[in-house]
Amino acid sequence: MNFSRTTRLMLSGAAFFSLAGSAFALDGADLLKKLNAAYAVQGGTISADAVDINGTTATLKNVSVKSAGGESLAVGEVTLSGVEEDEDGGYYIEEAAFPDINTTKDGVTVTAQELTLGGISIPATAGGDTLDTMMLYETAHTGPLKVVKDGAEMFSVLESDVNLTLREDESGFDFDGAFKSMKADLSKAEDPQSKDAIEKLALQHIQGDITMKGAWELAPGTIDISEFAFDFTNIGKLNLGFKISGYTMAFVKSLQDAMKQSETSANKEESQQALGLAMLGLMQQLSFEAAQVRFEDASITKRALDYAGSQQNMSGKQMADSLKAMTPIMLAQLNIPELQNAVSAAVNTFLDDPKSLTVKAAPEKPVPFPTIVGAAMGAPNTLPQVLGVKVTAND
């Protein structure tokens, strides 16, 4: 009797867990629907012939993607692993793995491997101006990428990574990215003039990295790109940075709505005009806070002076002296005495001993974009003062 009762309890338990498993199984159709809705906010569409579910893994068959205003692109099979449905009906995906790319057109073959996105959050309801209505990802990765023409490798990237980190208090994001070990072969340039310049500047084979760091504070809409650097061996490092405010979630939503409305309009000419007006209106919400352009030389300046000088039948030093003499004359036409003196001094210092050249713009307080546009149109010579522009060398 006891054995019979135990057996019935075990069978009942097995049946319960079987039913529970069925009840909590992933809904592939719902997952694709909400993924599509999130992507549609950006004006695109995602389609798949089928969605196969195996535990927490969803496989999207014959996926194609169409971006706003673009043509449909066949992607293939996409595997979503570690898929979980949230309490509010949204989804979290540990990783999305995309098929390798291998395509050839006009003798040029492009290949890319290890294409993944990680930590993807798909909202239950997309299209709002809050975090829980946005599709976000935490990481993006690509492995080796190559461009081959007629059997010769013209361009390659060893790997790339992008990371997006939401702050604990959800006040904003920190992000960084890197394209590592980029290589370009310019030795096969066909134009004689270009080939000559490439050889004399020693740019036949270029190698370097591109890196980026920044942050986005949601409430004031402050985007601070502290580093966007192009660092190439035997050339130099060019680092760009800027800081603006007003780029809030509401601003992003308005921008997306304007672009979607433009794409759905039947009259393309009128829609582009309307989009332009909408952009002008939105720009009024943005303010400029800071910017910087810095170049750190790694021998390219001397080669550039030598090459430019050879085109004028003079030496590199003579070319540098010529530039130093011409700089104040050219700047005098702008009627900005203070900046003219600073730029002339910086150019002289840099050309005498090329190390670094930096241009900074740091106004005392944020400057609305309409003010910048107005100054540029009405009194361009006041812009350096409005933006707090400074130029220095070898600092």
XYZ file of C-alpha atoms in Angstrom:
395
model
C 0.000 0.000 0.000
C 2.731 2.428 0.937
C 4.666 1.520 -2.234
C 1.567 2.178 -4.349
C 0.950 5.552 -2.689
C 4.600 6.577 -3.169
C 4.463 5.617 -6.826
C 1.311 7.697 -7.356
C 2.936 10.713 -5.668
C 6.044 10.396 -7.832
C 3.963 10.149 -11.010
C 1.863 13.133 -9.923
C 5.008 15.156 -9.233
C 6.467 14.260 -12.607
C 3.252 15.285 -14.313
C 3.214 18.608 -12.402
C 6.791 19.502 -13.357
C 6.098 18.483 -16.957
C 3.108 20.813 -17.065
C 5.086 23.549 -15.326
C 7.881 23.176 -17.874
C 5.377 23.550 -20.693
C 3.792 26.564 -19.032
C 7.118 28.385 -18.665
C 8.578 27.382 -22.033
C 9.758 30.253 -24.214
C 7.297 31.601 -26.734
C 9.322 31.959 -29.930
C 6.656 33.943 -31.733
C 6.367 36.423 -28.860
C 10.144 36.749 -28.620
C 10.440 37.584 -32.328
C 7.476 39.950 -32.133
C 8.989 41.981 -29.287
C 12.447 41.920 -30.845
C 10.928 43.281 -34.048
C 8.969 45.931 -32.176
C 12.146 47.146 -30.455
C 14.044 47.288 -33.731
C 11.125 49.001 -35.480
C 11.620 52.007 -33.188
C 14.746 52.695 -35.241
C 12.732 52.309 -38.453
C 13.869 48.790 -39.334
C 12.311 45.336 -39.499
C 13.491 41.821 -38.676
C 11.944 38.733 -40.252
C 12.559 35.012 -39.743
C 11.017 31.942 -41.360
C 10.801 30.122 -38.016
C 11.920 30.212 -34.382
C 13.068 26.913 -32.867
C 13.082 26.686 -29.066
C 15.317 24.298 -27.124
C 15.307 25.090 -23.409
C 16.716 28.613 -23.052
C 18.079 28.676 -26.604
C 16.132 30.188 -29.486
C 17.286 29.695 -33.076
C 15.966 32.128 -35.664
C 15.911 30.563 -39.130
C 16.621 32.462 -42.365
C 16.767 35.871 -40.724
C 16.704 39.007 -42.852
C 17.071 42.586 -41.646
C 15.879 45.781 -43.293
C 17.167 49.099 -41.968
C 15.366 52.406 -42.295
C 15.318 53.364 -45.960
C 17.631 50.475 -46.891
C 17.297 47.179 -48.686
C 16.634 43.843 -47.025
C 19.810 42.012 -45.986
C 19.880 38.237 -45.628
C 21.608 37.300 -42.359
C 20.971 33.570 -42.047
C 20.607 31.581 -38.843
C 20.890 33.525 -35.570
C 21.276 31.700 -32.251
C 20.005 33.351 -29.073
C 21.315 31.605 -25.960
C 20.448 32.108 -22.288
C 17.045 33.600 -23.092
C 14.861 34.528 -20.117
C 11.470 36.194 -19.995
C 11.147 38.998 -17.450
C 8.224 39.445 -15.101
C 7.020 42.417 -17.130
C 6.982 40.407 -20.372
C 10.321 41.565 -21.788
C 13.315 39.317 -22.513
C 16.978 39.109 -21.563
C 19.400 37.327 -23.898
C 22.855 36.324 -22.705
C 24.261 36.138 -26.214
C 23.207 36.454 -29.829
C 25.555 34.674 -32.239
C 25.445 35.599 -35.937
C 26.736 33.549 -38.866
C 30.139 34.365 -40.357
C 30.216 36.707 -43.340
C 31.839 35.617 -46.589
C 30.769 37.600 -49.620
C 32.429 38.465 -52.923
C 31.539 41.252 -55.348
C 33.565 42.721 -58.225
C 36.647 40.751 -57.229
C 36.529 41.930 -53.607
C 35.890 39.377 -50.849
C 34.802 40.436 -47.371
C 34.947 37.966 -44.479
C 34.090 38.405 -40.802
C 33.965 35.889 -37.964
C 32.776 35.587 -34.363
C 29.974 38.137 -34.600
C 28.148 38.355 -31.271
C 26.057 40.644 -29.090
C 25.870 40.045 -25.350
C 23.540 41.035 -22.522
C 20.626 42.085 -24.732
C 17.531 43.524 -23.055
C 14.342 43.496 -25.122
C 11.510 45.627 -23.680
C 7.988 44.361 -23.222
C 6.715 47.599 -24.772
C 9.065 49.509 -27.051
C 9.005 53.078 -28.259
C 8.878 55.111 -25.057
C 11.356 57.561 -23.580
C 12.395 55.520 -20.533
C 15.073 52.859 -20.131
C 12.599 50.003 -19.822
C 11.257 50.749 -23.319
C 14.659 50.621 -25.052
C 16.496 47.655 -26.532
C 19.997 47.656 -25.040
C 23.062 45.468 -25.255
C 26.077 45.186 -22.944
C 28.747 43.919 -25.342
C 29.392 43.645 -29.076
C 32.242 41.601 -30.524
C 33.690 40.724 -33.895
C 36.614 38.438 -34.574
C 38.908 38.686 -37.603
C 37.620 40.865 -40.437
C 39.360 40.897 -43.831
C 38.955 42.558 -47.205
C 40.753 40.723 -50.019
C 41.041 41.961 -53.607
C 42.402 39.746 -56.364
C 43.933 37.424 -53.788
C 45.746 40.190 -51.842
C 44.665 41.318 -48.376
C 43.857 45.031 -48.568
C 42.399 45.643 -45.092
C 41.954 43.702 -41.870
C 40.985 44.048 -38.224
C 42.081 41.438 -35.682
C 39.023 41.985 -33.462
C 36.681 44.654 -32.160
C 34.853 45.047 -28.862
C 32.267 47.510 -27.598
C 31.054 47.595 -23.982
C 28.046 49.459 -22.584
C 27.651 49.547 -18.786
C 24.542 50.834 -17.027
C 25.390 52.584 -13.766
C 24.024 51.050 -10.562
C 21.714 54.003 -9.923
C 20.607 53.893 -13.594
C 21.597 57.548 -13.978
C 23.525 56.847 -17.134
C 25.902 54.669 -19.132
C 29.639 54.319 -19.463
C 30.925 52.889 -22.719
C 34.166 52.002 -24.428
C 35.229 50.348 -27.640
C 38.295 49.224 -29.552
C 39.182 48.120 -33.066
C 42.430 46.260 -32.534
C 45.355 45.728 -34.889
C 43.896 47.362 -37.985
C 46.012 46.916 -41.116
C 45.725 48.527 -44.531
C 47.829 47.849 -47.621
C 48.121 50.982 -49.781
C 51.086 49.758 -51.791
C 48.930 48.726 -54.739
C 47.489 52.167 -55.422
C 47.059 52.549 -59.193
C 47.010 56.340 -59.548
C 50.663 57.447 -60.168
C 50.350 60.642 -58.116
C 48.770 58.830 -55.168
C 51.331 56.030 -55.394
C 54.190 58.532 -55.310
C 52.762 60.305 -52.256
C 52.171 57.010 -50.434
C 55.740 55.871 -51.044
C 57.368 59.146 -49.996
C 55.201 59.350 -46.876
C 56.018 55.679 -46.092
C 52.329 54.778 -45.913
C 52.458 51.568 -47.941
C 51.481 49.487 -44.901
C 49.448 51.094 -42.120
C 48.861 49.455 -38.756
C 47.167 50.736 -35.613
C 44.175 50.798 -33.290
C 41.017 52.832 -32.861
C 39.757 53.284 -29.299
C 36.826 55.110 -27.750
C 35.642 55.987 -24.225
C 32.685 58.002 -23.076
C 29.630 58.396 -20.887
C 25.982 59.397 -21.173
C 24.138 60.989 -18.237
C 20.443 60.524 -18.875
C 18.787 63.348 -16.910
C 20.715 66.305 -18.382
C 21.370 64.353 -21.575
C 25.113 64.911 -21.326
C 27.224 62.914 -23.768
C 30.924 63.099 -22.991
C 33.234 61.439 -25.529
C 36.533 61.664 -23.671
C 38.460 59.615 -26.229
C 38.012 58.768 -29.871
C 41.558 57.981 -30.882
C 43.222 56.849 -34.107
C 46.673 55.581 -33.132
C 48.839 54.360 -36.038
C 52.443 53.177 -35.950
C 55.005 55.612 -37.418
C 52.240 58.103 -38.143
C 50.783 59.499 -34.946
C 47.769 59.568 -32.658
C 44.740 61.729 -33.424
C 42.352 62.021 -30.494
C 38.942 63.672 -30.824
C 36.645 64.502 -27.936
C 33.470 66.461 -27.344
C 30.820 67.092 -24.726
C 27.231 68.168 -25.357
C 24.113 68.317 -23.203
C 20.406 68.065 -23.973
C 20.642 64.626 -25.588
C 17.971 63.187 -23.302
C 15.783 60.100 -23.702
C 12.955 62.390 -24.816
C 15.282 63.900 -27.433
C 16.178 60.425 -28.724
C 12.480 59.505 -28.917
C 11.666 62.679 -30.868
C 14.591 62.028 -33.209
C 13.461 58.458 -33.884
C 9.871 59.580 -34.480
C 11.001 62.226 -36.977
C 13.098 59.730 -38.914
C 10.332 57.110 -38.950
C 7.809 59.652 -40.200
C 10.220 60.681 -42.939
C 10.685 57.078 -44.099
C 6.956 56.326 -44.235
C 6.047 59.422 -46.248
C 5.162 58.827 -49.904
C 6.596 62.157 -51.074
C 10.342 61.798 -50.462
C 11.225 65.391 -51.304
C 8.676 66.821 -48.895
C 9.615 64.275 -46.233
C 13.288 65.266 -46.446
C 12.363 68.928 -46.086
C 10.153 68.118 -43.108
C 12.941 66.050 -41.574
C 15.377 68.924 -42.018
C 13.013 71.327 -40.245
C 12.447 68.796 -37.470
C 16.207 68.417 -37.028
C 16.638 72.193 -36.781
C 13.973 72.274 -34.105
C 15.581 69.448 -32.168
C 19.036 71.034 -32.390
C 17.740 73.925 -30.313
C 17.572 71.549 -27.359
C 21.302 70.820 -27.490
C 24.119 72.791 -25.899
C 27.851 72.705 -26.552
C 30.055 72.179 -23.489
C 33.524 71.270 -24.737
C 35.599 69.801 -27.563
C 39.194 68.870 -28.191
C 41.347 67.785 -31.124
C 44.855 66.610 -30.266
C 47.518 65.178 -32.550
C 50.642 63.488 -31.191
C 53.244 63.083 -33.884
C 55.095 59.814 -34.542
C 57.274 60.949 -37.463
C 54.624 61.671 -40.128
C 55.052 65.458 -39.842
C 58.672 65.457 -41.032
C 57.839 63.178 -43.954
C 54.849 65.361 -44.858
C 57.021 68.511 -44.822
C 59.679 66.815 -46.939
C 57.091 65.645 -49.456
C 55.268 68.992 -49.619
C 58.603 70.741 -49.971
C 59.658 68.469 -52.831
C 56.556 69.533 -54.729
C 57.734 73.156 -54.451
C 61.431 72.425 -55.111
C 62.433 73.156 -51.529
C 63.539 71.182 -48.461
C 61.296 70.127 -45.596
C 62.820 72.796 -43.341
C 62.213 75.473 -45.947
C 58.604 74.304 -46.235
C 58.221 74.534 -42.449
C 59.645 78.072 -42.446
C 57.284 78.988 -45.286
C 54.283 77.710 -43.342
C 55.357 79.632 -40.232
C 55.515 82.815 -42.282
C 52.173 82.232 -44.024
C 50.144 81.300 -40.921
C 49.759 84.809 -39.388
C 49.050 86.315 -42.823
C 46.232 83.838 -43.468
C 44.792 84.218 -39.943
C 44.833 88.016 -40.164
C 41.954 87.819 -42.624
C 39.761 86.361 -39.859
C 40.184 89.449 -37.655
C 40.791 87.446 -34.465
C 44.009 88.947 -33.026
C 44.168 86.889 -29.822
C 43.605 83.571 -31.556
C 45.911 84.594 -34.400
C 48.814 85.059 -31.989
C 48.105 81.803 -30.151
C 47.821 79.758 -33.357
C 50.970 81.295 -34.839
C 52.952 80.553 -31.682
C 51.653 76.973 -31.535
C 52.369 76.311 -35.226
C 55.927 77.682 -34.861
C 56.579 75.511 -31.804
C 55.169 72.389 -33.423
C 56.978 72.779 -36.748
C 60.304 73.418 -34.992
C 59.944 70.229 -32.919
C 56.865 68.145 -33.863
C 55.485 66.534 -30.722
C 51.844 67.505 -30.222
C 49.290 70.060 -31.376
C 46.084 70.639 -29.409
C 42.948 72.661 -30.154
C 40.506 73.008 -27.247
C 37.103 74.663 -26.996
C 35.855 75.116 -23.426
C 33.324 77.914 -22.860
C 32.686 79.081 -19.295
C 29.139 77.712 -19.498
C 27.250 75.565 -22.030
C 26.456 77.368 -25.279
C 23.127 76.553 -26.981
C 23.575 75.348 -30.551
C 21.355 78.133 -31.992
C 23.786 80.664 -30.477
C 26.685 78.975 -32.263
C 24.797 78.955 -35.571
C 23.871 82.610 -35.131
C 27.464 83.615 -34.409
C 28.751 81.592 -37.369
C 26.311 83.330 -39.732
C 26.390 86.848 -38.306
C 29.818 87.325 -36.756
C 32.109 84.361 -37.386
C 35.103 86.169 -35.883
C 33.392 85.989 -32.467
C 33.138 82.180 -32.490
C 36.532 81.514 -30.872
C 35.576 83.762 -27.943
C 32.066 82.302 -27.700
C 33.457 78.753 -27.586
C 36.586 79.525 -25.574
C 39.027 78.231 -28.189
C 42.695 77.743 -27.273
C 45.564 76.328 -29.336
C 48.762 74.906 -27.831
C 51.722 72.810 -28.960
C 54.046 70.260 -27.346
C 52.186 70.323 -24.012
